Short mmCIF file of C-alpha atoms in Angstrom, two decimals:
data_model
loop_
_atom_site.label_atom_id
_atom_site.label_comp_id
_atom_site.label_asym_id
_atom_site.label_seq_id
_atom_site.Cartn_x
_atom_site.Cartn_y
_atom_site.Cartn_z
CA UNK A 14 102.73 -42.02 -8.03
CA UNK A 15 101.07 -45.43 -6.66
CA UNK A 16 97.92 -46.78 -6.69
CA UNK A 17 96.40 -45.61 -3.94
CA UNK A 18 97.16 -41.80 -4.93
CA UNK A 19 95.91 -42.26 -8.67
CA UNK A 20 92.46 -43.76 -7.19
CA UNK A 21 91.73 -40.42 -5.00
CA UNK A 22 92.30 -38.34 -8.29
CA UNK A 23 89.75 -40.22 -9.86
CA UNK A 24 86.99 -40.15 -7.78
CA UNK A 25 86.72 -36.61 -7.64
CA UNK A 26 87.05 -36.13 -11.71
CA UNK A 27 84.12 -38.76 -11.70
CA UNK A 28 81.84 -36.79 -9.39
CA UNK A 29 82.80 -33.44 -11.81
CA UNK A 30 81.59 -35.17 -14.74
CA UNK A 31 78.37 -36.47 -13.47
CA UNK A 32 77.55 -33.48 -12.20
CA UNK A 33 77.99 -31.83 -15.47
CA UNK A 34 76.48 -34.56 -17.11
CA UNK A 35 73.37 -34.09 -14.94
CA UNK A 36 72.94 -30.03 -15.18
CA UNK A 37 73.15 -30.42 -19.09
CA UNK A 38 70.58 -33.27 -18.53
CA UNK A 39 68.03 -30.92 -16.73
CA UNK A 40 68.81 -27.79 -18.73
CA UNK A 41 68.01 -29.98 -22.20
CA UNK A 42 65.54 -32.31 -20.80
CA UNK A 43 63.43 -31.12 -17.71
CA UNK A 44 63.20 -27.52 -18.80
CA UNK A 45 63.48 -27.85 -22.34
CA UNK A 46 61.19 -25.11 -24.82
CA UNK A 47 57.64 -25.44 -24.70
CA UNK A 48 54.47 -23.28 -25.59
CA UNK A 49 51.26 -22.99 -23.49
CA UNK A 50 47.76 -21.22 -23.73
CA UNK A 51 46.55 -18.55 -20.61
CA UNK A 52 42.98 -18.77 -20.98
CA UNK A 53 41.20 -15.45 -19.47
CA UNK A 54 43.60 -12.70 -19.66
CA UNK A 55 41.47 -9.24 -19.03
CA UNK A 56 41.84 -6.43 -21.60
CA UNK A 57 41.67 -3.14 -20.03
CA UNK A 58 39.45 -0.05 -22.07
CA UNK A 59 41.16 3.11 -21.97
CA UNK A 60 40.58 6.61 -23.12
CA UNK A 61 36.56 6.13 -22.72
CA UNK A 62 36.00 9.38 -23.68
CA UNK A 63 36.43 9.25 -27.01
CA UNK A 64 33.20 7.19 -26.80
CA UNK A 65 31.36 10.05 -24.64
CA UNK A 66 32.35 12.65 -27.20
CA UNK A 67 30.73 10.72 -30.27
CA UNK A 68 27.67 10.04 -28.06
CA UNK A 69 28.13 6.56 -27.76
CA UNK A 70 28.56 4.33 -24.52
CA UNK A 71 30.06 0.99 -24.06
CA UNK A 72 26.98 -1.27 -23.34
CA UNK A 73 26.40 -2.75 -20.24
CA UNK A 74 27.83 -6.40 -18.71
CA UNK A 75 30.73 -6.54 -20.48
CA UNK A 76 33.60 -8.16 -19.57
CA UNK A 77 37.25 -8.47 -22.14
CA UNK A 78 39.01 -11.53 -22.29
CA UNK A 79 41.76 -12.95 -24.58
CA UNK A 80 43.76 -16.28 -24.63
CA UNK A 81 47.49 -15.75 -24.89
CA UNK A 82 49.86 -18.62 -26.68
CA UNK A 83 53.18 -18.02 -24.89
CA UNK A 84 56.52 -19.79 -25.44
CA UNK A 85 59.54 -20.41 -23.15
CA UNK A 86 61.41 -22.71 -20.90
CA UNK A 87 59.40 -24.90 -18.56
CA UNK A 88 60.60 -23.04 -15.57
CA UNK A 89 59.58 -19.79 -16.61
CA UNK A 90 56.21 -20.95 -18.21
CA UNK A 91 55.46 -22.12 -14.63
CA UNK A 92 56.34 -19.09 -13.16
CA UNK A 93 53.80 -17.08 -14.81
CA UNK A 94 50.29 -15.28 -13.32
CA UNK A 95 48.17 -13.65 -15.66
CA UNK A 96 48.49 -10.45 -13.52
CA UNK A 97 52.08 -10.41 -15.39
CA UNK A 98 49.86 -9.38 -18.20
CA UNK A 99 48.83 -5.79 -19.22
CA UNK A 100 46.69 -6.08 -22.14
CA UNK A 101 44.67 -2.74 -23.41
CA UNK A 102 42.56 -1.60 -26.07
CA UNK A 103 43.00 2.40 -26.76
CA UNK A 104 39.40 3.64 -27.77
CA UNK A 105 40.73 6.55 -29.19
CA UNK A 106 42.67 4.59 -31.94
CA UNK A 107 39.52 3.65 -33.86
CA UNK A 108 35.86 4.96 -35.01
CA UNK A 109 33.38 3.22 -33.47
CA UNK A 110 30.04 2.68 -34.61
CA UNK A 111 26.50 1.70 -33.08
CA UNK A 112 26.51 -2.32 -32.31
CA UNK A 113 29.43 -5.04 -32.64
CA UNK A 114 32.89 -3.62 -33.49
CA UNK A 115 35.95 -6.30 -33.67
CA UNK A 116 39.25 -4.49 -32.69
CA UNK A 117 43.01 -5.41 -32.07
CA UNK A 118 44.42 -5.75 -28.61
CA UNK A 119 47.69 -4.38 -27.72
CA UNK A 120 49.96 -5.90 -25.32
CA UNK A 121 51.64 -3.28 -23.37
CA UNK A 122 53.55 -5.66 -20.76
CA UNK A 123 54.83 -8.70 -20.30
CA UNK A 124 57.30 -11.25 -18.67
CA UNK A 125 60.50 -11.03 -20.65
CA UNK A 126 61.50 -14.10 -20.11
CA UNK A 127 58.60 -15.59 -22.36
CA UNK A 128 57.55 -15.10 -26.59
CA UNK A 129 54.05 -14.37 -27.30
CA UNK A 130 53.07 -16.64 -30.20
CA UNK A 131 49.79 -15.13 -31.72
CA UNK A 132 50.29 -11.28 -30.94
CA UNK A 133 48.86 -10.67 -34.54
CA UNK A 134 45.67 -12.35 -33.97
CA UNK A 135 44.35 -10.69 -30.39
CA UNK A 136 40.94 -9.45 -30.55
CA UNK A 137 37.54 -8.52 -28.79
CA UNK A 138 34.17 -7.85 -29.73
CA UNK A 139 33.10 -4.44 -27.74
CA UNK A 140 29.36 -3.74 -27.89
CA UNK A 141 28.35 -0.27 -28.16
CA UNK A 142 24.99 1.82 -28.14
CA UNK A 143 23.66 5.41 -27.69
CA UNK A 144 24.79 7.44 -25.47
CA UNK A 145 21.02 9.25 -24.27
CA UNK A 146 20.62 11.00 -20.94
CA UNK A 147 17.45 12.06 -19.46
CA UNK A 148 16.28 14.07 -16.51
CA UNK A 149 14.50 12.20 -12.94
CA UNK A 150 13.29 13.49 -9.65
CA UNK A 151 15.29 12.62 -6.46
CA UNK A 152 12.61 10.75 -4.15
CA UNK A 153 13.46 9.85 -0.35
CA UNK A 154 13.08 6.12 0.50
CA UNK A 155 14.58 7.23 4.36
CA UNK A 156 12.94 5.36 6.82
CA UNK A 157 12.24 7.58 10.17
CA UNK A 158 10.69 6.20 13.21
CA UNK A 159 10.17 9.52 15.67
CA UNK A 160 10.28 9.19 19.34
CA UNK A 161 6.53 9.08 21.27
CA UNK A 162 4.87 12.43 20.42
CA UNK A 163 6.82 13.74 17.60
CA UNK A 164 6.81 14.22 14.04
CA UNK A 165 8.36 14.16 10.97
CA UNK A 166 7.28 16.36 8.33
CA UNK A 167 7.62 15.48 4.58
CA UNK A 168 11.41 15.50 3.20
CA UNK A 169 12.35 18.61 1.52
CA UNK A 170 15.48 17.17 -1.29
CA UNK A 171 17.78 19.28 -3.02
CA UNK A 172 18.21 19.34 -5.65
CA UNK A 173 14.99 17.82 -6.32
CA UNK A 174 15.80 16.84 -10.09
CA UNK A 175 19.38 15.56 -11.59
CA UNK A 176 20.51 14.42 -15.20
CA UNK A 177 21.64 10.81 -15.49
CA UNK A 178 23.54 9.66 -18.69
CA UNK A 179 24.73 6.46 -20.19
CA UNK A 180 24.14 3.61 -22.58
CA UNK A 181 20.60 3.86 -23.68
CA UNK A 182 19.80 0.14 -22.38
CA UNK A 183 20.86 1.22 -18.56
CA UNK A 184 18.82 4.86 -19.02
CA UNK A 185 15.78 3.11 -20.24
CA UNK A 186 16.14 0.41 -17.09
CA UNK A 187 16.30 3.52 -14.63
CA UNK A 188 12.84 3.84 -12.91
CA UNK A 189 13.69 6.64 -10.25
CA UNK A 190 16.29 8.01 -8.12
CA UNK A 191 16.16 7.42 -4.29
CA UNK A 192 18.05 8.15 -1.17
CA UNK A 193 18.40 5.15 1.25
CA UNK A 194 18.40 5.83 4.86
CA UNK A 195 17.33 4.12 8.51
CA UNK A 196 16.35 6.90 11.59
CA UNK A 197 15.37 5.89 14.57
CA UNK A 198 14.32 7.57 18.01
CA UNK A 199 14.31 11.24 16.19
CA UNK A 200 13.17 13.89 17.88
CA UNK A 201 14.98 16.79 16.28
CA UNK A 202 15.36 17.99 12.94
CA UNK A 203 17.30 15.47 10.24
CA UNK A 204 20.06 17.48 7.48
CA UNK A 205 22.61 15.49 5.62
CA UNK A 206 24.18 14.83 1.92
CA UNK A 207 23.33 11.76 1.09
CA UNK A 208 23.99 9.43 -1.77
CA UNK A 209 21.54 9.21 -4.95
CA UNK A 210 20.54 5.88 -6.12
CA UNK A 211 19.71 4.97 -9.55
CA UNK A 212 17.60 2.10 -9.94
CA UNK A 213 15.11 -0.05 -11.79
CA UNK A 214 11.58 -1.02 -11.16
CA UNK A 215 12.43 -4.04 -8.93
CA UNK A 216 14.72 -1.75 -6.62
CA UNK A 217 18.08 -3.14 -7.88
CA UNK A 218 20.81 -0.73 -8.10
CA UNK A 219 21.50 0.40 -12.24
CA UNK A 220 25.33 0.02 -12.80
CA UNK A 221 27.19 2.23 -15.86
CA UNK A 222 25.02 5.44 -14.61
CA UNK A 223 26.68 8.98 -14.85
CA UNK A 224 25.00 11.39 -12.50
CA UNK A 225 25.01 15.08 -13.21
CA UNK A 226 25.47 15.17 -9.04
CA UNK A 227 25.95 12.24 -7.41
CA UNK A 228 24.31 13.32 -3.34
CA UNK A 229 21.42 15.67 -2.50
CA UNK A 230 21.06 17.92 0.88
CA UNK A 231 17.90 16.43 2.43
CA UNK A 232 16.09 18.27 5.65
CA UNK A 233 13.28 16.47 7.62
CA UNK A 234 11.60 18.92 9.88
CA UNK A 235 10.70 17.13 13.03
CA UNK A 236 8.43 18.43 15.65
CA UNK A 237 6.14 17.83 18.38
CA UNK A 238 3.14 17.30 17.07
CA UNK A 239 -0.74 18.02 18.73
CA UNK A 240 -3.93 15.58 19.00
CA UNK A 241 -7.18 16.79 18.54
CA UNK A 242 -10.39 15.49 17.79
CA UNK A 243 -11.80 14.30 14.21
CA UNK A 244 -15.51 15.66 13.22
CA UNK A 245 -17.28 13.95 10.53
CA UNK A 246 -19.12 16.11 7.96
CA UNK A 247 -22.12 14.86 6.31
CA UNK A 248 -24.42 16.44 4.00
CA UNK A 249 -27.73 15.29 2.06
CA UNK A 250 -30.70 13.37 3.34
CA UNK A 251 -30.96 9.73 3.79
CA UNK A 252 -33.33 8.19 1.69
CA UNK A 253 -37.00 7.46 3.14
CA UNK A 254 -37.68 4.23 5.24
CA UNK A 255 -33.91 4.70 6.55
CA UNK A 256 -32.42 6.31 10.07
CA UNK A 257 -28.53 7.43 10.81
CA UNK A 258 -28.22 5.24 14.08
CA UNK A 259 -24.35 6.31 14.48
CA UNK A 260 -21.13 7.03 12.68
CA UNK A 261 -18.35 4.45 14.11
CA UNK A 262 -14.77 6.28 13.26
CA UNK A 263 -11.79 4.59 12.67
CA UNK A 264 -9.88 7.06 14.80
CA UNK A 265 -11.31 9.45 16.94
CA UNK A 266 -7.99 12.09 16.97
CA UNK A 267 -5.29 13.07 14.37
CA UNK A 268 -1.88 14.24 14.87
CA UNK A 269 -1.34 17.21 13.49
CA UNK A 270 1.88 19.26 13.48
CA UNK A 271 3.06 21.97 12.36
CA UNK A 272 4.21 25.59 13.93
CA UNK A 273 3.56 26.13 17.72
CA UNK A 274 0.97 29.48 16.98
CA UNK A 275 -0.97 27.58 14.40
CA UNK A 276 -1.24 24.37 16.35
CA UNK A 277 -2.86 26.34 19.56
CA UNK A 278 -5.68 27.84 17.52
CA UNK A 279 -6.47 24.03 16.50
CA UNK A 280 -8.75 22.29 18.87
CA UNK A 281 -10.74 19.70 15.85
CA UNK A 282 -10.43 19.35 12.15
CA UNK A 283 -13.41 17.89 9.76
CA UNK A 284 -13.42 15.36 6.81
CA UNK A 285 -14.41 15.45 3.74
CA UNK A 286 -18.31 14.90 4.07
CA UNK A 287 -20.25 11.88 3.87
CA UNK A 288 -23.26 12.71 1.45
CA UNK A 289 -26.18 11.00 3.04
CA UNK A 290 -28.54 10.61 0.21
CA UNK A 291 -26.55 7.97 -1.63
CA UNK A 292 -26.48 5.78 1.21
CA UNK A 293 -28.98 3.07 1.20
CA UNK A 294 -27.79 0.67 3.99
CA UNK A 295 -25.08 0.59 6.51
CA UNK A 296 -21.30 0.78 4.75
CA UNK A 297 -18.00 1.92 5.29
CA UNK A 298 -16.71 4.84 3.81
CA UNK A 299 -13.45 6.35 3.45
CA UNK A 300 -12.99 9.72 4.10
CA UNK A 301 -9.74 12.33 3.77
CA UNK A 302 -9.22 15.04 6.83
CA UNK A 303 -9.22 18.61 5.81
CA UNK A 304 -6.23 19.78 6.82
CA UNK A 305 -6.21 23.47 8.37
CA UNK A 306 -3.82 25.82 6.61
CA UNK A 307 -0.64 25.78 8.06
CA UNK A 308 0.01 22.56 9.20
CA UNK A 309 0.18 18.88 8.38
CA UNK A 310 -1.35 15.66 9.42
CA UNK A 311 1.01 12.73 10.64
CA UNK A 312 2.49 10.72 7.99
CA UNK A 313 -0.32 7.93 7.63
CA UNK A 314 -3.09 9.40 9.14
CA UNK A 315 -4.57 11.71 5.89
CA UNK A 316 -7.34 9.54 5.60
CA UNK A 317 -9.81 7.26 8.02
CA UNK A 318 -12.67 4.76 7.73
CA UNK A 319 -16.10 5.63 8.81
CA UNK A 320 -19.19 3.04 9.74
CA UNK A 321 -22.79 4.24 8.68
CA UNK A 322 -24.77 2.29 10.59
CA UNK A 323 -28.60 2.62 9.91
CA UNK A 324 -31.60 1.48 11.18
CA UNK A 325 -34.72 0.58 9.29
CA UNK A 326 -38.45 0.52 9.63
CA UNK A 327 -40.09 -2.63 11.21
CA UNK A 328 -42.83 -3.74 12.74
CA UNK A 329 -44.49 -4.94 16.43
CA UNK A 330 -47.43 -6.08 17.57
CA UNK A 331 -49.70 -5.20 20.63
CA UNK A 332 -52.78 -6.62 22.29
CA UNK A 333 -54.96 -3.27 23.22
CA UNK A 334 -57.71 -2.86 24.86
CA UNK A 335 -60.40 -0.16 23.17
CA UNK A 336 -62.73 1.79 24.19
CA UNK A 337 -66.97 2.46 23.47
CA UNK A 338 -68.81 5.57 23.36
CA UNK A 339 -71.71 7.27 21.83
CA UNK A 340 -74.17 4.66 22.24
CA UNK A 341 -77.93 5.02 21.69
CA UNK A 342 -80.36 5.18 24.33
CA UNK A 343 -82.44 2.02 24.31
CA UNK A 344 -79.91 0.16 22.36
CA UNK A 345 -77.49 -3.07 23.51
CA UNK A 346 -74.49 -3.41 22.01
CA UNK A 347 -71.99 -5.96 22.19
CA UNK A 348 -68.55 -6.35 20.65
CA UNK A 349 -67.31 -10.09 19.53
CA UNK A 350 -63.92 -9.26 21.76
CA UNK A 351 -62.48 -7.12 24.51
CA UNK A 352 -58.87 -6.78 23.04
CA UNK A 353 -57.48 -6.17 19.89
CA UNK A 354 -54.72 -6.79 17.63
CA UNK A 355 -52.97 -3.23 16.56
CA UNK A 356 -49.50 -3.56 14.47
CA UNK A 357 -47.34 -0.18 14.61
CA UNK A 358 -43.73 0.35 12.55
CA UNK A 359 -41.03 2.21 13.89
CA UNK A 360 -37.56 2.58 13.42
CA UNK A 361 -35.84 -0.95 14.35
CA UNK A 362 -33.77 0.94 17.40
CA UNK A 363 -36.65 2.93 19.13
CA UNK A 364 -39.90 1.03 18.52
CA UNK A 365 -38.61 -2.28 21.24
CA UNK A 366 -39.13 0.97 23.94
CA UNK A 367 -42.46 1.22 23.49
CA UNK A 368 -45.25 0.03 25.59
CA UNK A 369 -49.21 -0.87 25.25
CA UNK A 370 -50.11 2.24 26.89
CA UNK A 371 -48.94 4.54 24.32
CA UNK A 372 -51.89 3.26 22.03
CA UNK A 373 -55.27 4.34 22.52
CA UNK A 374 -57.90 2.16 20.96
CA UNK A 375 -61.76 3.57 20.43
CA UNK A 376 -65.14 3.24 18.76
CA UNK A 377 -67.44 5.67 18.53
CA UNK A 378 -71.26 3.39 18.49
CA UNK A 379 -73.07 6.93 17.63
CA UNK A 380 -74.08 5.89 14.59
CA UNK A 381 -75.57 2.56 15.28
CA UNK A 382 -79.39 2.95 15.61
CA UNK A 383 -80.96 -0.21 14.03
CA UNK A 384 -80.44 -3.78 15.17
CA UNK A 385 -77.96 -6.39 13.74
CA UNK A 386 -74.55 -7.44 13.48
CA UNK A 387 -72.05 -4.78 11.80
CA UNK A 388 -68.41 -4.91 11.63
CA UNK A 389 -66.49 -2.01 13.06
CA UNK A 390 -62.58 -1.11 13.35
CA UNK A 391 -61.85 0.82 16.11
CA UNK A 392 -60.02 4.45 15.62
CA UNK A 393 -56.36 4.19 17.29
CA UNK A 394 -54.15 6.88 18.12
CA UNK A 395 -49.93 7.29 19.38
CA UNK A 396 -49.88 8.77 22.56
CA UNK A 397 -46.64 10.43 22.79
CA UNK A 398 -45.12 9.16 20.13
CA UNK A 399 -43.28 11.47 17.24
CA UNK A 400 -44.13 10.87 13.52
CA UNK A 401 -41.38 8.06 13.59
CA UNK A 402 -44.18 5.83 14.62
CA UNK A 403 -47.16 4.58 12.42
CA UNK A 404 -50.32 2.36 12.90
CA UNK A 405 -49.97 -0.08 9.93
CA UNK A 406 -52.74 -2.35 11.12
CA UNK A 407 -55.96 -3.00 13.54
CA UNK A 408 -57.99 -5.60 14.01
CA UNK A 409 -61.73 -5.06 13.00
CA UNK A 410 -64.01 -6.41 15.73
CA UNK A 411 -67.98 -7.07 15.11
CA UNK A 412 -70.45 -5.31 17.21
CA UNK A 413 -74.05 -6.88 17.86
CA UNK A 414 -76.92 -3.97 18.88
CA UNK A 415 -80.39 -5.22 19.95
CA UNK A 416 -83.27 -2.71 21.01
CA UNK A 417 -83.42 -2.92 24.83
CA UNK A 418 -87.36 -3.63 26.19
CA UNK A 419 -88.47 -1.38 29.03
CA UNK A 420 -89.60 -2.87 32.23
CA UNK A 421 -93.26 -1.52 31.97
CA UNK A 422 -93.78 -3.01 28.45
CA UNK A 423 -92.61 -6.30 30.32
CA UNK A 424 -95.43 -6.33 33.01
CA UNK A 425 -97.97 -5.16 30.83
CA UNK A 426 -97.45 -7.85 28.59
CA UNK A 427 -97.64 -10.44 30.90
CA UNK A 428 -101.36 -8.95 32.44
CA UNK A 429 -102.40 -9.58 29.14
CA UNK A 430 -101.28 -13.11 28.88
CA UNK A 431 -102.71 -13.80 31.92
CA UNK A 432 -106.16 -12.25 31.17
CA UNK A 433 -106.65 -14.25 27.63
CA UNK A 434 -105.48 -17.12 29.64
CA UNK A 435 -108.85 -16.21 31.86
#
């Protein structure tokens, strides 16, 4: 064999021998043994009614997490997901007890081409309390909007009461039950299962709740509803000095609705009444409609606001002329003035109505017989006025009476002047 022949054998054993060389290289070097941690692994609860049966619940917000410690070659380790991991602790295995209870994890599967280091030290802290149950009322939280002129009557939920159970924290956080729901545009009757809610007082859905039934059959009546006219009651007797000037309602109609033959014998309805003698000055008051047998009002109409508005007592001044009678033969008399003051009250509303010739102003002189200066207040009277109206005031005047002299007692006096004058 020459040269040239040995030097192609060669080659090829070379490139053998690296290449062995180089897989024992990576298979003792590059993914050699090594051990990790897997942080976060869940552990899965199973058999949770052995709980249930002891009366005792898992509390609430808990989550189960272990860290593995796994061994095996590098390619392998880098291979792995923690879904590869089944972890589970069997509540039937143990008796549990009220509060913190420290239990072993079993690993039921796993990649089998990795070791798990610290299978003898896998554990979790499970928090457990009461098991309590208690009974609440199914409410409606459904929102319906009718169409223009109908109504929708008061849900009717059944069943109207359920049992919830669970751990006693979640029971106790449980304010009500409710039935979430959005209609709009109704104009016929609503039925439907729907799902109950259990949830706290901030409206926050409860999780961990067992319901004894977990929808309720709800019916909404809807009908076409009737308008007629509101009539406010009162009763009593406003105080004295005070006048009812008007009642200003906040509506002047209801809806009612109800069945067709009730609704056509219903042309008003009356509230509650307004007792009169415990109002002192103008107010609002809220009343409720009595509602007629048979029928209901609109949802958020039950009740209205009324305005008492009252008038009081004030008073008004007038310039009035008077008249004299009954005078004295031989006597002059002459007042001070021709027109008077005269003050009247009346109720604020009425008394701007009335005029100067609805007061009569007199004085009877009959029993002026002497001379001198005497002061006098004339008699006035309402002329068609009711007893709503009083004279509060008039002005006293002062009258001056003088003897007249006749005209013979003149003439005779001056013949005698003239004769002594002789």
């Amino acid at each position: 064999m020459d040269n040239k022949e040995k030097n192609k054998l060669i080659v090829p054993i070379i490139c053998l021998l690296l290449s062995i060389g180089l897989w024992v290289y990576v298979t003792n070097v590059e993914n050699k043994i090594r051990t990790t941690e897997i942080s976060k692994i869940p552990v899965e609860l199973v058999n949770l009614d052995a709980l249930t049966s002891s009366k005792l619940a898992l509390s609430p917000n808990q989550e189960f997490y272990v860290t593995l410690k796994v061994e095996g070659n590098t390619n392998d380790i880098n291979k792995i997901k923690k879904s590869d991991f089944k972890l589970q602790v069997d509540l039937s295995e143990y008796a549990w007890k009220k509060g913190t209870n420290k239990v072993p994890v079993s690993i039921v599967d796993y990649p089998i081409s990795i070791s798990i280091r610290n299978t003898n030290t896998l554990t979790i802290q499970v928090n457990i309390e009461d098991m309590v149950e208690k009974n609440l009322p199914v409410t409606s939280n459904i929102k319906v909007k009718t169409k223009q002129g109908y109504f929708a009557s008061e849900p009717t939920i059944s069943p109207e009461e359920i049992k919830i159970s669970g751990p006693e924290s979640s029971v106790n956080s449980v304010s009500k039950l409710i039935i979430n729901d959005s209609k709009e545009e109704v104009s016929e009757d609503i039925i439907g299962n729907y799902e109950i809610i259990p949830v706290d007082e901030h409206g926050d859905e409860v999780e961990g709740i067992t319901l004894s039934q977990g929808t309720a059959k709800v019916e909404i009546k809807v009908s076409k509803g009737k308008s007629v006219k509101i009539n406010i009651s009162t009763v009593g007797t406003l105080p004295s000095g005070v006048k009812l000037k008007s009642l200003e309602s906040s509506r002047k109609t209801v809806e009612i609705l109800g069945p067709k033959e009730i609704l056509d014998t219903i042309n008003e309805v009356t509230t509650t009444p307004i007792d009169l003698s415990s109002i002192t000055n103008s107010q609002d008051v809220n009343l409720s409609i009595n509602i007629p047998e048979g029928v209901k009002v609109a949802q958020g109409e039950e009740q209205l606001s009324v305005r008492v508005n009252l008038v009081g007592i004030i008073s008004k001044d007038f310039s009035i002329k008077y008249s004299l009678s009954g005078a004295n033969q031989g006597l002059k008399i002459t007042p001070s003035k021709d027109v008077i003051k005269v003050t009247i009250k009346g109720f604020e509303d009425e008394i701007s109505s009335v005029s100067a010739d609805k007061i009569k102003a007199s004085i009877d002189l009959s029993s002026y017989k002497e001379e001198g200066t005497f002061e006098v207040t004339p008699k006035v009277s309402l002329d068609g006025l009711n007893t709503n109206y009083s004279v509060s005031y008039v002005e006293p005047i002062s009258v001056t009476v003088v003897k007249e002299v006749a005209q013979g007692d003149n003439n005779n006096n001056s013949n005698d002047n003239n004769n002594n004058n002789d």
